[in-house]
Coordinates of C-alpha atoms in Angstrom, one line a residue:
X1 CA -234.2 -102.0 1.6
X2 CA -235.6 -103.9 4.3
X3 CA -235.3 -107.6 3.9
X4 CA -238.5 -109.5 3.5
X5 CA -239.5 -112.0 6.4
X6 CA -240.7 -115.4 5.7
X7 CA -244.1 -114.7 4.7
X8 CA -246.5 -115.4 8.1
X9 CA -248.5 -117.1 5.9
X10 CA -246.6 -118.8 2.6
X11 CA -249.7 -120.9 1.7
X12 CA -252.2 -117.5 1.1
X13 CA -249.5 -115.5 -0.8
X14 CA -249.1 -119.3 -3.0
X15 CA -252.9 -119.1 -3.3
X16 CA -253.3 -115.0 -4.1
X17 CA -250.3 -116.0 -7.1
X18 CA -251.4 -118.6 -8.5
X19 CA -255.4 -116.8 -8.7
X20 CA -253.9 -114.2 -10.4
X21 CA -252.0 -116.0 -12.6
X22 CA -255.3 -117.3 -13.7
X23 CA -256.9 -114.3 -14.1
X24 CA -254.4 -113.7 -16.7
X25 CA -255.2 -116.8 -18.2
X26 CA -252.8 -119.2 -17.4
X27 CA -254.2 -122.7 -16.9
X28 CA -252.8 -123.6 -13.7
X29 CA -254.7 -126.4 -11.9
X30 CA -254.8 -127.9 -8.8
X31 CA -251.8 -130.9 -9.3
X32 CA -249.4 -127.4 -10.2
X33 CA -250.6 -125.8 -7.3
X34 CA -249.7 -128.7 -5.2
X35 CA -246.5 -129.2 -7.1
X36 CA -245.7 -125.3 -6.3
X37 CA -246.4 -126.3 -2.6
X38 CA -244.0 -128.6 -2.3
X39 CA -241.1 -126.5 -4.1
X40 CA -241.9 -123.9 -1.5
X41 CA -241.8 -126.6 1.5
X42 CA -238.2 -127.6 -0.2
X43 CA -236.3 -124.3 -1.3
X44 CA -238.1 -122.3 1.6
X45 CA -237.7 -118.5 1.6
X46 CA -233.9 -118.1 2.0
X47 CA -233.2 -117.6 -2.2
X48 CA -235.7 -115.5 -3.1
X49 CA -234.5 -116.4 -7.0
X50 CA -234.5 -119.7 -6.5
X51 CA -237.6 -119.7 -5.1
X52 CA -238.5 -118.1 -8.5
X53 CA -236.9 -120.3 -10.6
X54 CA -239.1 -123.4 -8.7
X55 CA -242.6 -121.9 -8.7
X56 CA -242.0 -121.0 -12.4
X57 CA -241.1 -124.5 -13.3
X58 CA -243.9 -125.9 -10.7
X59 CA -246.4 -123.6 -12.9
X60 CA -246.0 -122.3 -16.2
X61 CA -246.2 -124.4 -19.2
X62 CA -244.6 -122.5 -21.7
X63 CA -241.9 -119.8 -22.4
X64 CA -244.3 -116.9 -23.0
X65 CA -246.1 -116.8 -19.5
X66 CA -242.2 -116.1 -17.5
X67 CA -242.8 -112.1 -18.3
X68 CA -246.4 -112.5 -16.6
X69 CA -245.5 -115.0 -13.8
X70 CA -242.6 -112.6 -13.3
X71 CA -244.3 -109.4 -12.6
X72 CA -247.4 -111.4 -10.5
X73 CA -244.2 -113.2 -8.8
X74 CA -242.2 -109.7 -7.5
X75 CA -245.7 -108.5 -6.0
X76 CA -246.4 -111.9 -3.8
X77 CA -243.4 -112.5 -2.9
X78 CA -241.6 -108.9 -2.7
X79 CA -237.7 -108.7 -2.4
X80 CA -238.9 -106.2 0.3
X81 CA -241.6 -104.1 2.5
X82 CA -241.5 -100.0 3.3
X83 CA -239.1 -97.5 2.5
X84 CA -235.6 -98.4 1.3
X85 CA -233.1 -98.3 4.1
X86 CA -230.5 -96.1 2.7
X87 CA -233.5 -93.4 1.9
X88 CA -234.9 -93.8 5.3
X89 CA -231.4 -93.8 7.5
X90 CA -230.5 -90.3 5.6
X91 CA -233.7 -88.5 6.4
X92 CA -234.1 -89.8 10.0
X93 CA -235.8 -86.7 11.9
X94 CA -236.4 -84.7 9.3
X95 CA -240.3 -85.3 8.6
X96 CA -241.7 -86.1 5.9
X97 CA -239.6 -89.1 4.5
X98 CA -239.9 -88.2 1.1
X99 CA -239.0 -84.9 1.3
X100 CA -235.6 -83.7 -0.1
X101 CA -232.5 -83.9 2.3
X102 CA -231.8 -81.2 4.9
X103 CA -230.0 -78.4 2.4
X104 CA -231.6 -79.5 -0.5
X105 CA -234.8 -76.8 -1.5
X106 CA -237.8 -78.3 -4.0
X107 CA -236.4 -76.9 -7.4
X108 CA -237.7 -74.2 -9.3
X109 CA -238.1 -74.7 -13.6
X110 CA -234.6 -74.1 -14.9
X111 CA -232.6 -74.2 -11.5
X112 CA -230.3 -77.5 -10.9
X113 CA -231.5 -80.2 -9.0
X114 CA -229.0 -81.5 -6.4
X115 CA -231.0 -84.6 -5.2
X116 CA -231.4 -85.9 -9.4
X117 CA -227.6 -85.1 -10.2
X118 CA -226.8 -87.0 -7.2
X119 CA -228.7 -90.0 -7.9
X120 CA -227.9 -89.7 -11.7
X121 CA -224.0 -89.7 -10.8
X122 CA -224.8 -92.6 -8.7
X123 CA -226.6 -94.3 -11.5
X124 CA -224.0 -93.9 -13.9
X125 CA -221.5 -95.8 -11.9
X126 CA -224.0 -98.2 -11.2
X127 CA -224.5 -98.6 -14.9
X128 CA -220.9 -98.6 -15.6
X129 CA -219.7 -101.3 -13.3
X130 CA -223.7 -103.6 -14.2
X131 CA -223.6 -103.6 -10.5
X132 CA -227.6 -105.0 -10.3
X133 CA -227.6 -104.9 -6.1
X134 CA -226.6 -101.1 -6.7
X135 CA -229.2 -100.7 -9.3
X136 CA -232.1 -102.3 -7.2
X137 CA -231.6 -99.6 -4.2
X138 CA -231.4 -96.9 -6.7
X139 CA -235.1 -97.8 -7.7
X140 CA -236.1 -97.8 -4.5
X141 CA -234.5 -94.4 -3.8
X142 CA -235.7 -92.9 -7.2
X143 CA -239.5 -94.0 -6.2
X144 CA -239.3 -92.6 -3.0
X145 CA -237.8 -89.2 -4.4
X146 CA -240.2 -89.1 -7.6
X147 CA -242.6 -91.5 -7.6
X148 CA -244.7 -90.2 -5.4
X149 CA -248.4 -88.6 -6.9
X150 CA -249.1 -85.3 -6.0
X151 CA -245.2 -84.4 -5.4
X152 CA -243.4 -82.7 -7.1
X153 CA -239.6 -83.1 -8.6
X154 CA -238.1 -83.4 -5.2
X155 CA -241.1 -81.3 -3.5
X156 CA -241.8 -84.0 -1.0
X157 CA -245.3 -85.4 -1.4
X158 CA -248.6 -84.5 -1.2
X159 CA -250.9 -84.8 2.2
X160 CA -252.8 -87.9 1.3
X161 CA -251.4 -88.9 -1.6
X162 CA -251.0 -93.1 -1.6
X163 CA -250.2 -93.9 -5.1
X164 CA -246.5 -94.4 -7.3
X165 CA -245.8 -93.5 -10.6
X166 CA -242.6 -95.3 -12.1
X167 CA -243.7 -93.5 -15.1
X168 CA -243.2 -90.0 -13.2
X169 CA -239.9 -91.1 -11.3
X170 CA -238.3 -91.9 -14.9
X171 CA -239.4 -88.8 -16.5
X172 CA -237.8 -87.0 -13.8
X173 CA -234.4 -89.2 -13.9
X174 CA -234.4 -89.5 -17.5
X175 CA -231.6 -92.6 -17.7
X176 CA -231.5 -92.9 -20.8
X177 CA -229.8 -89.5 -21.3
X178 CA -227.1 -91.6 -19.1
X179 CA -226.5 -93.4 -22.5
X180 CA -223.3 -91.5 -23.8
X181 CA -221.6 -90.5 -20.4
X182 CA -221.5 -94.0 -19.3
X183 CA -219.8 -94.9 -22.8
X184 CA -217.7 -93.2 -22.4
X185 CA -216.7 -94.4 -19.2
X186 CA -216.6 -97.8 -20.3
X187 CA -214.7 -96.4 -23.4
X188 CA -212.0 -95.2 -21.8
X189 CA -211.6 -98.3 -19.2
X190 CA -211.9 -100.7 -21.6
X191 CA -209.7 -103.7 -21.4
X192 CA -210.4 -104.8 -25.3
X193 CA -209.3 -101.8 -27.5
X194 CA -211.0 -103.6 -30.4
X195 CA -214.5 -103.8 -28.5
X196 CA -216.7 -102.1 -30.9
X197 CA -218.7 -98.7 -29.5
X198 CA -221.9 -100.3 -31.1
X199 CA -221.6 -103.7 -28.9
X200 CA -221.0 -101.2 -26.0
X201 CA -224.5 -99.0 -27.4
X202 CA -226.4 -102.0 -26.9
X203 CA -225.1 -103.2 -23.7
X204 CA -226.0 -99.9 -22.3
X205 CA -229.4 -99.2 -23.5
X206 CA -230.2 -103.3 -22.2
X207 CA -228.7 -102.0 -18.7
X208 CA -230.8 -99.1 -18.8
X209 CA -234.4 -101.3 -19.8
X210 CA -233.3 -103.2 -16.8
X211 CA -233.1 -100.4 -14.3
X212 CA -235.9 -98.7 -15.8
X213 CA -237.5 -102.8 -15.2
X214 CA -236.5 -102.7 -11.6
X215 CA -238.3 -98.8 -11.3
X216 CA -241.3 -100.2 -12.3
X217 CA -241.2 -103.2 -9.8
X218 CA -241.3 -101.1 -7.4
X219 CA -243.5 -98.5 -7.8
X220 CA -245.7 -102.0 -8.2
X221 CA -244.7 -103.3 -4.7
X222 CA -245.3 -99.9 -3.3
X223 CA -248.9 -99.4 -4.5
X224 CA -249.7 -103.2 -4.0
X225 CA -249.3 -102.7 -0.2
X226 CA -251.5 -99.9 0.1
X227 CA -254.3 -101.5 -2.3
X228 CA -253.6 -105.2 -2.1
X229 CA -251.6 -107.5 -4.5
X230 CA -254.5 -109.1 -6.1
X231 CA -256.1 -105.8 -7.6
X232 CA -252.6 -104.3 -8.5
X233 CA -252.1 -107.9 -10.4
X234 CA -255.4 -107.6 -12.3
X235 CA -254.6 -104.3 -13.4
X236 CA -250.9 -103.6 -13.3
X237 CA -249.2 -106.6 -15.1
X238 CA -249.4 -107.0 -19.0
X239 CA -251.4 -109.7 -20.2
X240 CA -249.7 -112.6 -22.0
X241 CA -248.5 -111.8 -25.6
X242 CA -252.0 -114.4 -26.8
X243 CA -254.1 -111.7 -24.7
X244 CA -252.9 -108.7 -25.8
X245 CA -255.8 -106.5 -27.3
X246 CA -255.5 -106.1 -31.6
X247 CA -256.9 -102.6 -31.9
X248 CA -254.6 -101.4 -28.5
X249 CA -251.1 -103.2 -29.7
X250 CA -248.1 -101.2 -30.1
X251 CA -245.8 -101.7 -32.2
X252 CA -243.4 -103.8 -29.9
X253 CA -246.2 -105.8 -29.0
X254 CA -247.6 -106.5 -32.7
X255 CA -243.7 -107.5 -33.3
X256 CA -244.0 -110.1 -30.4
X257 CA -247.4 -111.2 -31.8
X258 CA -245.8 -112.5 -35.6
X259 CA -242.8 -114.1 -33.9
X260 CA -245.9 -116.2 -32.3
X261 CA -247.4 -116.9 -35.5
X262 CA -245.5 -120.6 -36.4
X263 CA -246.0 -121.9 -32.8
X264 CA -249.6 -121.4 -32.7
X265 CA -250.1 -122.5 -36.3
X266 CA -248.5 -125.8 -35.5
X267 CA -250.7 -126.1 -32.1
X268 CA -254.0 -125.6 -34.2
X269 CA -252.7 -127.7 -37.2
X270 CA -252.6 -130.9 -34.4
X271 CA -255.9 -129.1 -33.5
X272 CA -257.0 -129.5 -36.8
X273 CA -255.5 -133.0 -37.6
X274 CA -257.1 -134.4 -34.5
X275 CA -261.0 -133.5 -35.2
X276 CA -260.1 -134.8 -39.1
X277 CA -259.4 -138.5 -37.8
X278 CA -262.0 -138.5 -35.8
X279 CA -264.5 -137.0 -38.5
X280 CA -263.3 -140.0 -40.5
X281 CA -264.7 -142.2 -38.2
X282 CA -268.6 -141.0 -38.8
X283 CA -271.3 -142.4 -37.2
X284 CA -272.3 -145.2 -36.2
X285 CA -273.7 -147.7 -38.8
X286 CA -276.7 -149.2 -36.5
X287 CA -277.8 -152.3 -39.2
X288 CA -274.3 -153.8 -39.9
X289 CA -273.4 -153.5 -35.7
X290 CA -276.9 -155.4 -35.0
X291 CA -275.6 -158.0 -37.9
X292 CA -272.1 -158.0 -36.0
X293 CA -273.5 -158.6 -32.7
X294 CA -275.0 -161.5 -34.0
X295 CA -271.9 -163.7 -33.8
X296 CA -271.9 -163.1 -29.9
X297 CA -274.9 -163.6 -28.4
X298 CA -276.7 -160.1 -29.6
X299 CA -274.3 -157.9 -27.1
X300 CA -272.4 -155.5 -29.9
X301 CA -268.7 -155.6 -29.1
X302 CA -267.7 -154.4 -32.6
X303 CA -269.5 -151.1 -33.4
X304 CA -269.2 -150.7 -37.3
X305 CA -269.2 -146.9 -38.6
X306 CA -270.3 -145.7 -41.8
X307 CA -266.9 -143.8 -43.0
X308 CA -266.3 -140.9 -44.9
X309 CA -263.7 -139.2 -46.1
X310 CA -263.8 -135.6 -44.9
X311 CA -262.0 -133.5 -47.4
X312 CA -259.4 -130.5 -46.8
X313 CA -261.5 -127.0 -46.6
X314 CA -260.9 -124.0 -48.6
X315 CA -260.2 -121.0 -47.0
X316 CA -260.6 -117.2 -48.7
X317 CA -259.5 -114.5 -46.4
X318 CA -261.0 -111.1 -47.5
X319 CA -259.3 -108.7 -44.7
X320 CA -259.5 -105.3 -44.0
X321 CA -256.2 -103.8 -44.3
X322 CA -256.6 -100.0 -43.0
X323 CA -256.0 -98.1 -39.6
X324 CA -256.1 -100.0 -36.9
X325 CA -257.5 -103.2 -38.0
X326 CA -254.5 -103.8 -40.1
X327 CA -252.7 -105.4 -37.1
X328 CA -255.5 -108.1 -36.6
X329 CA -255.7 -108.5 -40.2
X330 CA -251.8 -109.0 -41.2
X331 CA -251.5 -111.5 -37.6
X332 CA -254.3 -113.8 -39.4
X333 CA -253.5 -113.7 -42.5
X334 CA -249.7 -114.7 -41.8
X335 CA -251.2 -117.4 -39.0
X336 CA -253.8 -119.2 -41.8
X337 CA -250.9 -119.2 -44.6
X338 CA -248.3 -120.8 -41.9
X339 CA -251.4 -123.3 -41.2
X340 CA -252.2 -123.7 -45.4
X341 CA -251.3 -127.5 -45.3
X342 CA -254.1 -128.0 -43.5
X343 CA -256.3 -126.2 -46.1
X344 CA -256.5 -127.8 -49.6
X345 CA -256.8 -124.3 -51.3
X346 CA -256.0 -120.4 -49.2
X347 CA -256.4 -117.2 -51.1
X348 CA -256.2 -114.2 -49.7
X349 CA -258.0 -110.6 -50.8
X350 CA -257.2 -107.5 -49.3
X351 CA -259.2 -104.1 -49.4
X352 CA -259.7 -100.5 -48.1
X353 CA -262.3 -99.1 -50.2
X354 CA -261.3 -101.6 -53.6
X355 CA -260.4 -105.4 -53.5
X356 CA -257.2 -107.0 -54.6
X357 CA -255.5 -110.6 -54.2
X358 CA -252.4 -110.4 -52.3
X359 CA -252.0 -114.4 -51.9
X360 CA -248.8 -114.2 -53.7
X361 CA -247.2 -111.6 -51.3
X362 CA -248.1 -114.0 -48.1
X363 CA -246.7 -117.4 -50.3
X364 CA -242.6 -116.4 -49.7
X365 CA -241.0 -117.8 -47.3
X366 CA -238.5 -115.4 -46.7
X367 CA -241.3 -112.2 -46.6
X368 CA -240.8 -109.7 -43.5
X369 CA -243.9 -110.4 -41.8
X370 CA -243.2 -107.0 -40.2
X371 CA -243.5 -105.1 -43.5
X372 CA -246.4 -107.0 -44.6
X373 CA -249.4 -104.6 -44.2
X374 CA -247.0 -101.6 -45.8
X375 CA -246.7 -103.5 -49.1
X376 CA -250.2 -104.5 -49.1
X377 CA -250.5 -100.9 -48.8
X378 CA -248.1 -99.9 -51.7
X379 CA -248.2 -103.3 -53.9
X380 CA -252.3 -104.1 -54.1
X381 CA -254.8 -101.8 -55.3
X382 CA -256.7 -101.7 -52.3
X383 CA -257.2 -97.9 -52.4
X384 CA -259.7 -95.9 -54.6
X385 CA -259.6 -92.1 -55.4
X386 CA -259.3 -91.9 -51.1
X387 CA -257.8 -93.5 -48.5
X388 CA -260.2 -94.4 -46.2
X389 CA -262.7 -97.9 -45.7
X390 CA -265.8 -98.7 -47.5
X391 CA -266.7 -102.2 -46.9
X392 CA -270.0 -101.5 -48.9
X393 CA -267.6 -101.3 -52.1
X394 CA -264.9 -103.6 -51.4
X395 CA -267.6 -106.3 -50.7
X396 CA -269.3 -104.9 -54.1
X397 CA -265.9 -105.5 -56.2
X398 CA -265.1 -108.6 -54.4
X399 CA -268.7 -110.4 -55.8
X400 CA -268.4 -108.7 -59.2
X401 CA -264.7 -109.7 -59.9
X402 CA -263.2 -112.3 -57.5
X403 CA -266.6 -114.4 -56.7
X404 CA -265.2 -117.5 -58.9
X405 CA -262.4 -118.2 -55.6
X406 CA -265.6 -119.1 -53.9
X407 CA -267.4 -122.5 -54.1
X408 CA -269.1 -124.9 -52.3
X409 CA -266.4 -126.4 -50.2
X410 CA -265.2 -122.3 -49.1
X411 CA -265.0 -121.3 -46.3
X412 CA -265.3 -117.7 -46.0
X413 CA -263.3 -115.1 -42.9
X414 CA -264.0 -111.4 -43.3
X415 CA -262.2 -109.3 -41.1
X416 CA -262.7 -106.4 -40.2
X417 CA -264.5 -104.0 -37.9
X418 CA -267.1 -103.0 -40.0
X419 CA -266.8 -99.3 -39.8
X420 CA -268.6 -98.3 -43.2
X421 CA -267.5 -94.3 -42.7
X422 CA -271.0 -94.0 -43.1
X423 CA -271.3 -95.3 -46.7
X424 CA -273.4 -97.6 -48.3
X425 CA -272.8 -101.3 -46.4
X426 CA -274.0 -103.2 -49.7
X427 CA -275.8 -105.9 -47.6
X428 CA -276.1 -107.6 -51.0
X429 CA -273.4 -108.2 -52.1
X430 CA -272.7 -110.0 -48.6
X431 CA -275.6 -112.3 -49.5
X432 CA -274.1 -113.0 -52.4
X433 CA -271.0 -114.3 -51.4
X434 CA -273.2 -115.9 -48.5
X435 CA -275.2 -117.9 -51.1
X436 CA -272.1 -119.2 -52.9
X437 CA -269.7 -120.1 -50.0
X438 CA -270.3 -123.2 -47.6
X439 CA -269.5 -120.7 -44.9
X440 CA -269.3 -117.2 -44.1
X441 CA -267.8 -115.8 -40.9
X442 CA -267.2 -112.2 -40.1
X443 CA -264.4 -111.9 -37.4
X444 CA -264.7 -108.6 -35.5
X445 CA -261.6 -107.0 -33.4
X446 CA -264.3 -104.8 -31.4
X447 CA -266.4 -105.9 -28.4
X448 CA -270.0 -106.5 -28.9
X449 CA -270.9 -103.1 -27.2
X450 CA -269.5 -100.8 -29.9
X451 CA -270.7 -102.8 -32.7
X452 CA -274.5 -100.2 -32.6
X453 CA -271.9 -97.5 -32.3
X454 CA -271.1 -94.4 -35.0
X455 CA -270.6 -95.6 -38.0
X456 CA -270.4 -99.2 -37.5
X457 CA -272.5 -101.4 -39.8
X458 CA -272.0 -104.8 -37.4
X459 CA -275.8 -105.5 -36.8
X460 CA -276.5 -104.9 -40.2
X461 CA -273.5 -107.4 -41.6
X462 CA -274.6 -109.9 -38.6
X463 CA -277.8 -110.2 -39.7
X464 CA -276.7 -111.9 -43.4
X465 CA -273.6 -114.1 -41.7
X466 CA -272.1 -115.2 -38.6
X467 CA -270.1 -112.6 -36.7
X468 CA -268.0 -113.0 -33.5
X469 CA -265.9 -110.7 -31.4
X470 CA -262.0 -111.5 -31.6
X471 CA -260.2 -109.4 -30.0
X472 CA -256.9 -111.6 -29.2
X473 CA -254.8 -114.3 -30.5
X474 CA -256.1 -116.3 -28.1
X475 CA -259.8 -116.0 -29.3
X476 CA -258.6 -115.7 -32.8
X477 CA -257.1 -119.5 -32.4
X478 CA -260.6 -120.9 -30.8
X479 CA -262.8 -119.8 -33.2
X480 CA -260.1 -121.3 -36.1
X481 CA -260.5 -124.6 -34.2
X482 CA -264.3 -124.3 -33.9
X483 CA -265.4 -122.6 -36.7
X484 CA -262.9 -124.2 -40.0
X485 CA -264.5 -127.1 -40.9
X486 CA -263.1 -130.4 -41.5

């Protein structure tokens, strides 16, 4: 690949990273900006990964933004620009750059594929040997042979077409069916009899994510210059793990959420701590501060405050534990039990279409938060004579049998999305729980505009208690701070 020149102008690819860094929601002001500056103005542009290395420590704040500043990083400040060099010197002449080598006819179904077997060989070794340099002009070459919309497996591409795919190059490649020829490669040159074929496993599928990581990047680079960095950074690199989307997680990405859960509860714990000392404070007591001000001429140096005492909230959860919701609902629940020293009483109810307590299966330390929504499924009664959500009935069973955990220091979370299946919502017994509690809010994981939508019941449950939109961990953590009392 061709190497990157110093950018003509460092200061406007600084600026176009660091705005879309923030449209990703990193909070990077002015004084990191300026600190970025000057790492650029020391390391200049020679080492492209030290040059890394600085802006990330000029402008992240935390561990869990690298993945993001990473991906914005590779688009700003490329490794390189055009076609790879070894693609481009081997097709010199012969048209249409992407098109297969002279010899080399587009494949028909069933019929072997010089051009992938070469570049798979190639790839093997490449794997084999974790030679990275190898590895990064492989991606370029795979792009260029498969990436390509509109072409086809190694078709050449289409007239017009201006758009990658690393999704379509790997499906064409397939690496990971690379997986048992280069172990045994490394099987039989292994230095260490003893080395175990699982270790080996596991070194060759991380090898693998990293050149499929690489693919990726570039199909990125490619389709950033024809569009423009900024819009492929808005809409090509995963948010941070806090902005990821509850009802659209996978299940990698609800993994990566719980191992979140402890940091962020401490965070809003100090949250939490910080508006309780200043609660205890109260207001200012106007007669004693005149009296005060009495012993210096009238002017009131020493304000005197009438104090309280603000005592710890409780907090009942009453979740909705089915479909896709259960992902938002088992993230909270394990975030308020990690906070539930800041709480002097937490119970948590779980439901479907019936209501059961499941405090006692959040209060173990040693629970697998991964498996806690299947044995709320299998441990709780939280399912009737059918498996799907009434929040009508749940809410019904919840005031008939469970209304005592409420009082007039509770405060009360529902979550849920409020899709009724097109029962009975039982807006009553939501006023009952209402008239009993200090508070009621009803987090939703669905944006405001599907809320009148099928068989949602939203405006209906809005109209007894509070509802908001929470649709990250992000939000989930300001309305905790806002909302929880003190």
């Amino acid at each position: 690949m061709t190497a990157a020149p110093p950018p003509t102008d460092p200061a406007a690819r600084l600026t176009g990273l660091v705005r879309a860094l923030r449209g990703h929601g990193l909070r990077i002001g002015p004084a990191e900006t300026v600190d970025a500056a000057a790492v650029l103005d020391v390391l200049g542009f020679a080492d492209r990964e030290q040059m890394r290395a600085g802006l990330a420590a000029a402008l992240l704040r935390s561990d869990g933004q690298r993945t993001v500043f990473d991906a914005a990083f590779d688009l700003f400040f490329p490794l390189g620009v055009g076609t790879p060099e070894a693609v481009r010197a081997g097709r010199d002449g012969q048209g249409d750059p992407s098109a297969p080598p002279e010899g080399l006819t587009p494949p028909r179904p069933g019929r072997p594929d010089p051009l992938r077997d070469e570049l798979r060989d190639r790839l093997a070794a490449a794997l084999a040997a974790d030679d990275r340099a190898a590895q990064a002009r492989l991606a370029g070459e795979v792009v260029e042979a498969f990436g390509r919309y509109g072409s086809g497996p190694a078709a050449g591409s289409a007239p017009g077409s201006d758009g990658w795919s690393a999704h379509q190059a790997l499906g064409r490649l397939a690496p990971e069916t690379l997986l048992a020829r280069v172990l045994a490669g490394l099987r039989a040159g292994a230095g260490d009899p003893d080395l175990s074929d699982l270790v080996l496993a596991d070194e060759i599928r991380r090898r693998i994510r990293d050149f499929r990581a690489l693919v990726a990047t570039e199909a990125r680079r490619r389709v950033a210059e024809l569009r423009g960095a900024e819009r492929i950074a808005e809409r090509a690199v995963a948010p941070t793990v806090d902005r990821i989307d509850f009802l659209t997680a996978g299940r990698g990405q609800l993994a990566e959420l719980r191992r979140t859960v402890h940091p962020l509860a401490r965070k809003l714990a100090t949250r939490l701590a910080a508006r309780r000392r200043r609660a205890a404070r109260g207001r200012i007591d106007l007669r004693r501060t005149l009296r005060r001000s009495l012993s210096t001429g009238g002017v009131p140096l020493r304000p005197a405050y009438r104090l309280r005492r603000p005592a710890r909230p409780e907090i009942v959860l009453l979740c909705d534990v089915s479909g896709s919701v259960a992902g938002f609902a088992d993230f909270t629940m394990l975030l308020v039990q990690a906070m539930s020293e800041q709480f002097s009483k937490v119970r948590v109810f779980a439901f479907v279409n019936r209501t059961a307590e499941v405090t006692g299966l959040l209060a173990g330390r040693d629970a697998d938060p991964a498996r806690l929504a299947a044995r709320i499924l299998t441990e709780a009664k939280v399912t009737g004579y059918h498996g799907n959500s009434d929040y009508g009935s749940a809410l019904g069973e919840f005031a008939e049998r469970h209304l005592d955990a409420v009082g007039p220091r509770t405060s009360v979370l529902i979550l849920g999305d409020a899709r009724t299946n097109h029962r009975d919502p039982n807006l009553d017994a939501l006023r009952r729980i209402a008239g009993r509690a200090r508070r009621v809010y009803w987090l939703n994981p669905e944006q405001p505009a599907l809320w009148p939508t099928g068989d949602s019941a939203a405006l209906a449950y809005a109209g007894v208690v509070e509802m908001h939109s929470c649709r990250n961990a992000r939000r989930l953590a300001e309305l905790i701070t806002r909302l929880i009392p003190v």
